[in-house]
Coordinates of C-alpha atoms in Angstrom, one line a residue:
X1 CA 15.7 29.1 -78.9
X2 CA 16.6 28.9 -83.0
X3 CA 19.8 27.4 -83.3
X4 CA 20.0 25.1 -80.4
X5 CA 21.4 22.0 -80.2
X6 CA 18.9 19.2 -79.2
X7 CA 19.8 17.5 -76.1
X8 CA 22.8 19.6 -74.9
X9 CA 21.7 21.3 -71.7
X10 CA 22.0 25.0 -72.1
X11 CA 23.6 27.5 -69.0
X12 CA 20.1 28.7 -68.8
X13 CA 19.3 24.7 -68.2
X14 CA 22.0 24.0 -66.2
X15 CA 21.6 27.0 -63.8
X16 CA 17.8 26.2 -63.9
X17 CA 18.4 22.3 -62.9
X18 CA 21.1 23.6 -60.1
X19 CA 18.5 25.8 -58.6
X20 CA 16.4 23.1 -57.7
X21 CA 15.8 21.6 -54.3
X22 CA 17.4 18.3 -54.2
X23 CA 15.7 15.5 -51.9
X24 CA 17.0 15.8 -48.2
X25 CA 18.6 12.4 -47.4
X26 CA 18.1 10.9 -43.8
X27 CA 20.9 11.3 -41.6
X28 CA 21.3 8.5 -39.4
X29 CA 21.3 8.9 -35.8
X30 CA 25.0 8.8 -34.2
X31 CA 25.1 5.9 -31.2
X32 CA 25.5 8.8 -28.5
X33 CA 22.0 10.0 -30.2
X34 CA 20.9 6.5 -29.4
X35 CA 21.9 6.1 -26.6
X36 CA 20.0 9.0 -25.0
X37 CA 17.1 8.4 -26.8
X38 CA 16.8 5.0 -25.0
X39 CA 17.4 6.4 -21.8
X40 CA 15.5 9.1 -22.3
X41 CA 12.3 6.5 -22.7
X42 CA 13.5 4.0 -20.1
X43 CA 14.1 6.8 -17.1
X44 CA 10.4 7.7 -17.0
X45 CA 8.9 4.3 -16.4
X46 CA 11.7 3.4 -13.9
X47 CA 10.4 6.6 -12.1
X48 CA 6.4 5.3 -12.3
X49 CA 7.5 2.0 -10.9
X50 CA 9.2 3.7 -8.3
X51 CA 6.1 5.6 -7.4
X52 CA 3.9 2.2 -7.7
X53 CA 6.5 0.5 -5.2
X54 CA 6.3 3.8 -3.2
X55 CA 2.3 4.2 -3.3
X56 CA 2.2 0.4 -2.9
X57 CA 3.2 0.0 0.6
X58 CA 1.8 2.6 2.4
X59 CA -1.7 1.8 1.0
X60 CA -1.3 -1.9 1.9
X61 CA -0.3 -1.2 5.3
X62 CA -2.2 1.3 6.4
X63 CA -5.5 -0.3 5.4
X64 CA -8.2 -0.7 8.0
X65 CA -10.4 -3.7 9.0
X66 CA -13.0 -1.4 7.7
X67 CA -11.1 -1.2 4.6
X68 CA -10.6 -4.7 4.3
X69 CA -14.5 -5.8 4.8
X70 CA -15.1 -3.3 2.0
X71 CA -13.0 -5.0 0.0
X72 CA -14.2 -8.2 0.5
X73 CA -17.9 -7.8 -0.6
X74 CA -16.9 -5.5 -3.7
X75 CA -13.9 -6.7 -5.0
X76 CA -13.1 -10.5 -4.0
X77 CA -10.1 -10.9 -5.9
X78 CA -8.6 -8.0 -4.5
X79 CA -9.4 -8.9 -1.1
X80 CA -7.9 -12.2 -1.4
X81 CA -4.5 -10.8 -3.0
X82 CA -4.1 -8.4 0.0
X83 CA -5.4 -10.8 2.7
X84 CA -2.3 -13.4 0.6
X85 CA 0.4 -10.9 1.3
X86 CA -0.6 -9.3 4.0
X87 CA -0.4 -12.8 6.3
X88 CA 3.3 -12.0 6.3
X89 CA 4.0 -8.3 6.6
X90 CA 7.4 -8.7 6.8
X91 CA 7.8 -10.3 3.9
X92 CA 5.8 -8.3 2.1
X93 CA 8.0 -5.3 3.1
X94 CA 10.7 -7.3 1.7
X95 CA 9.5 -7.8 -1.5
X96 CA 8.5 -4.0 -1.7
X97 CA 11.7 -2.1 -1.0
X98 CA 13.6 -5.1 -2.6
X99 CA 11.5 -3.9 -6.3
X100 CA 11.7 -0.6 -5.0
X101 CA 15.5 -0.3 -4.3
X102 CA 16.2 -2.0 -7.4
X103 CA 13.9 0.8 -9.7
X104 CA 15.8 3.3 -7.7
X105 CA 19.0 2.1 -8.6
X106 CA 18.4 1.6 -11.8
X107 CA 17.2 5.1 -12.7
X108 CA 19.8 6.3 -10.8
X109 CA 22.5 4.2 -12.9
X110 CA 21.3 5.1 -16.4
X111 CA 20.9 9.1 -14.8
X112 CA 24.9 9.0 -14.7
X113 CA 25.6 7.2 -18.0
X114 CA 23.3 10.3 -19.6
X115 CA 25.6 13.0 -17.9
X116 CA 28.0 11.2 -19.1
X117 CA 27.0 12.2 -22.8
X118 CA 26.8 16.0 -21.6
X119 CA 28.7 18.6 -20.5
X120 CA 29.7 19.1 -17.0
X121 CA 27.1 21.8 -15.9
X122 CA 24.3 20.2 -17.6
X123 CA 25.5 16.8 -16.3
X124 CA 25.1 18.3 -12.3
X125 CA 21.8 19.6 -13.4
X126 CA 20.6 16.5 -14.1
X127 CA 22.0 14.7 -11.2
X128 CA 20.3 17.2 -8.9
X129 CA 17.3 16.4 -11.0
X130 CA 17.4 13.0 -10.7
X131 CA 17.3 13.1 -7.0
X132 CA 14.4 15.7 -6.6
X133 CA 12.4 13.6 -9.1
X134 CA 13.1 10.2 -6.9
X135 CA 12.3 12.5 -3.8
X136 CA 9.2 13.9 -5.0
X137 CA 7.5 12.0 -8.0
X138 CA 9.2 8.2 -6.3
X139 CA 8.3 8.5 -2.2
X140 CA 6.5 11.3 -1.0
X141 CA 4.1 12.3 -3.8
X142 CA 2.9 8.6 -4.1
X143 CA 2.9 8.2 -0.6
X144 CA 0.8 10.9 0.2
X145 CA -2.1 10.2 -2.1
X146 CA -1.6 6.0 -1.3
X147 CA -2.4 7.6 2.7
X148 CA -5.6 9.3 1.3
X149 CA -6.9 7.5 -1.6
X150 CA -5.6 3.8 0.0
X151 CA -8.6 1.5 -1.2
X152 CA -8.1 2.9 -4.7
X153 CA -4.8 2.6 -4.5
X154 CA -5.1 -1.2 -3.4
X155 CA -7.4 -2.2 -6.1
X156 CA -5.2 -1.2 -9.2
X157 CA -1.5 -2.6 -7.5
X158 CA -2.9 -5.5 -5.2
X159 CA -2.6 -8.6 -7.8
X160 CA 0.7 -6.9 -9.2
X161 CA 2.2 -7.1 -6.1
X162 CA 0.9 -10.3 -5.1
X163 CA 2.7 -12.1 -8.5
X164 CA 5.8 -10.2 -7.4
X165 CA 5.6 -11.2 -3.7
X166 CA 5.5 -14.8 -5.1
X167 CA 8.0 -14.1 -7.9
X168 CA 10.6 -13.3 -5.5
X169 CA 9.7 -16.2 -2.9
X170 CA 13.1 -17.4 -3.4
X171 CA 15.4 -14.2 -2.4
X172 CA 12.6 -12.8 0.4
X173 CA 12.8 -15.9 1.8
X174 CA 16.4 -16.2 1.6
X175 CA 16.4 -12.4 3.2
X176 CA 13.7 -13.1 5.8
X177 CA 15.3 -15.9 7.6
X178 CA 19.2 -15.6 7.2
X179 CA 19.3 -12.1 7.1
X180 CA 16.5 -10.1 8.7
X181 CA 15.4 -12.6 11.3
X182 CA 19.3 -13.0 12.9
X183 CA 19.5 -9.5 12.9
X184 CA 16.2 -8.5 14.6
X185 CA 17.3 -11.1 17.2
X186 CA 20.6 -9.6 18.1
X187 CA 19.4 -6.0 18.1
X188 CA 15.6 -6.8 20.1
X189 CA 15.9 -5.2 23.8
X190 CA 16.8 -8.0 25.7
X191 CA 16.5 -10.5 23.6
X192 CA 13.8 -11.5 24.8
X193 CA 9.6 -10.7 24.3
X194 CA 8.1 -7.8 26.4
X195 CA 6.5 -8.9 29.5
X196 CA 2.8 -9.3 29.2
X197 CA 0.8 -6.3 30.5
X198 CA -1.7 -8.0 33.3
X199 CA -4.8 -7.2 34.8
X200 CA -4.0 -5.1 37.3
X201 CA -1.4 -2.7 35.4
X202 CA -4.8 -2.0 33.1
X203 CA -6.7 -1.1 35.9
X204 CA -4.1 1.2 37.3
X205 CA -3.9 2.7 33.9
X206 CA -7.6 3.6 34.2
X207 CA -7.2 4.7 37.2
X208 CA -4.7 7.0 36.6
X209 CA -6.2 8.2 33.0
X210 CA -9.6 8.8 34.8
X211 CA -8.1 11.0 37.6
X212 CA -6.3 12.8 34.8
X213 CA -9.2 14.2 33.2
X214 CA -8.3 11.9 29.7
X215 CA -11.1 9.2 30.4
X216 CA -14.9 10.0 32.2
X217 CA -16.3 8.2 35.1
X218 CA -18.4 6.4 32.6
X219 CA -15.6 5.2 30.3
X220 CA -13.8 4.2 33.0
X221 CA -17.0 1.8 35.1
X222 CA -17.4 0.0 30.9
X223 CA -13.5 -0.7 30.7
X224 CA -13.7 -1.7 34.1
X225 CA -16.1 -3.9 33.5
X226 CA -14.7 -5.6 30.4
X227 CA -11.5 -5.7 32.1
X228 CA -13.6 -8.1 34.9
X229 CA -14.7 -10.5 31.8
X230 CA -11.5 -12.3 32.0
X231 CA -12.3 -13.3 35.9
X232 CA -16.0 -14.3 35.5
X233 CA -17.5 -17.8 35.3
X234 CA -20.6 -18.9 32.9
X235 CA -22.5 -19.1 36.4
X236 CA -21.6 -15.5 37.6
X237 CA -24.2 -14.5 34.7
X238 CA -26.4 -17.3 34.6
X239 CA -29.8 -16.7 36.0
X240 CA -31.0 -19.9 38.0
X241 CA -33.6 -21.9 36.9
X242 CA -36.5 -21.2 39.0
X243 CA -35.9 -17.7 39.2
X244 CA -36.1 -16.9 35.6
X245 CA -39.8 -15.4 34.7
X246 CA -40.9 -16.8 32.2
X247 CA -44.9 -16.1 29.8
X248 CA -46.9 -19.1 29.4
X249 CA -48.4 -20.4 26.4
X250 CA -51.6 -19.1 27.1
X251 CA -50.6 -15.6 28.4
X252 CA -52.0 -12.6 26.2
X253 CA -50.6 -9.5 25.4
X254 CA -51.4 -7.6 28.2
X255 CA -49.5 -10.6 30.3
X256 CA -46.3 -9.8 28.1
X257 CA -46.6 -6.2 28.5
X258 CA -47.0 -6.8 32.1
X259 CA -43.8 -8.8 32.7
X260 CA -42.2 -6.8 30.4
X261 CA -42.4 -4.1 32.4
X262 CA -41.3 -5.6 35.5
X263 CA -38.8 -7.9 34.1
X264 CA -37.6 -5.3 31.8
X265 CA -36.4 -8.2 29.5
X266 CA -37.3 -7.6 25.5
X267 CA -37.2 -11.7 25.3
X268 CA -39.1 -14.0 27.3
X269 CA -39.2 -17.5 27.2

């Protein structure tokens, strides 16, 4: 150390301030490195709204009256958004496969711009990918627990889909009556409505279920019988006026029980 000049960096020194880790600087991201980054984020919630489009319509249309009175004492709200869409059905399919087309097509768009940033066998991995993952995770996974689990289902996409059913008023219109109406009036069977089923073609139809074993005796006599409804009068069931019994004022118990028992009436007047 004698003999050393202050302030001039020995080869000790300079070996010694060479050996040391320098600060790593940031390297900035290249656009391509961008590029999939932002697709890489975007892809997955294209593919959930795909599966809430998906889940969406089978729950709304495959709920029950049973479902819907459920609804309507617990969750108000939600009744009223489904009851609001479901008045026109097919407009409400409209505005379903019009979002879900669009999600579709969108992931599948930025799918292809990613492959196009890899190589060719990773790119027809992904392409393959992409349609097993609309398949799966966008229509039938969905789909399947929106058949099950419908109520649920309703409760958490109901007022979504009712601002987007009146978002796209415009367009579902527009689609509804110059598009879809014309065509399901060209390709209907005859062009005309079905012919009413009468009376008589439901009472051959018993008939012909009953002596095929599908419907009882008994099943048969109460559809019958409600079948006859439509060709009674209020004075087919009325009872006349003097021949009704009737308990008077002063009558007792053991005079109820006694015209109960031969009226077999659990009312009396």
């Amino acid at each position: 150390i004698r003999g050393m000049t202050p302030g001039v960096p020995t080869a000790w020194g300079r070996a010694s301030a060479q050996s040391r880790p320098q600060g790593r600087k940031a390297v900035p991201l290249s656009p391509v490195e961008v590029l999939k980054l932002s697709l890489l984020l975007v892809m997955p919630v294209l593919l959930i709204a795909s599966a809430i489009c998906s889940a969406s319509e089978t729950a709304l249309f495959s709920l029950t009256q049973a479902d819907r009175i459920r609804l309507r004492k617990a969750h108000p709200r939600v009744y009223a958004a489904v009851s609001e869409v479901l008045a026109s059905p097919r407009g409400l399919l409209i505005s379903v496969l019009l979002a879900n087309v669009s999600v579709n097509t969108a992931f599948l768009v930025l799918s292809t711009v990613l492959g196009t940033t890899l190589s060719p066998g990773w790119a027809a991995g992904l392409g393959v990918a992409t349609v097993l993952m609309v398949i799966i995770a966008g229509e039938v996974l969905p789909k399947s627990i929106a058949a099950v689990h419908r109520v649920a289902v309703c409760r958490i996409v109901a007022l979504p889909v009712r601002a987007w059913f009146r978002l796209c008023a415009p367009v579902r219109v527009f689609a509804e009556d110059f598009v879809v109406a014309p065509l399901v009036r060209v390709f209907s069977p005859g062009g005309a409505s079905a012919k009413p089923i009468s009376t008589d073609d439901l009472s051959a139809l018993l008939e012909l279920n009953a002596s095929a074993g599908v419907l009882d005796s008994g099943d048969q006599r109460l559809l019958d019988d409600v079948l006859q409804l439509s060709t009674l009068r209020a004075k087919d069931v009325m009872v006349p006026r003097v021949d009704i019994r009737w308990l008077p004022v002063t009558g007792t118990s053991d005079d109820f029980l006694a015209l109960v028992g031969v009226t077999r009436h659990a009312r009396l007047p």
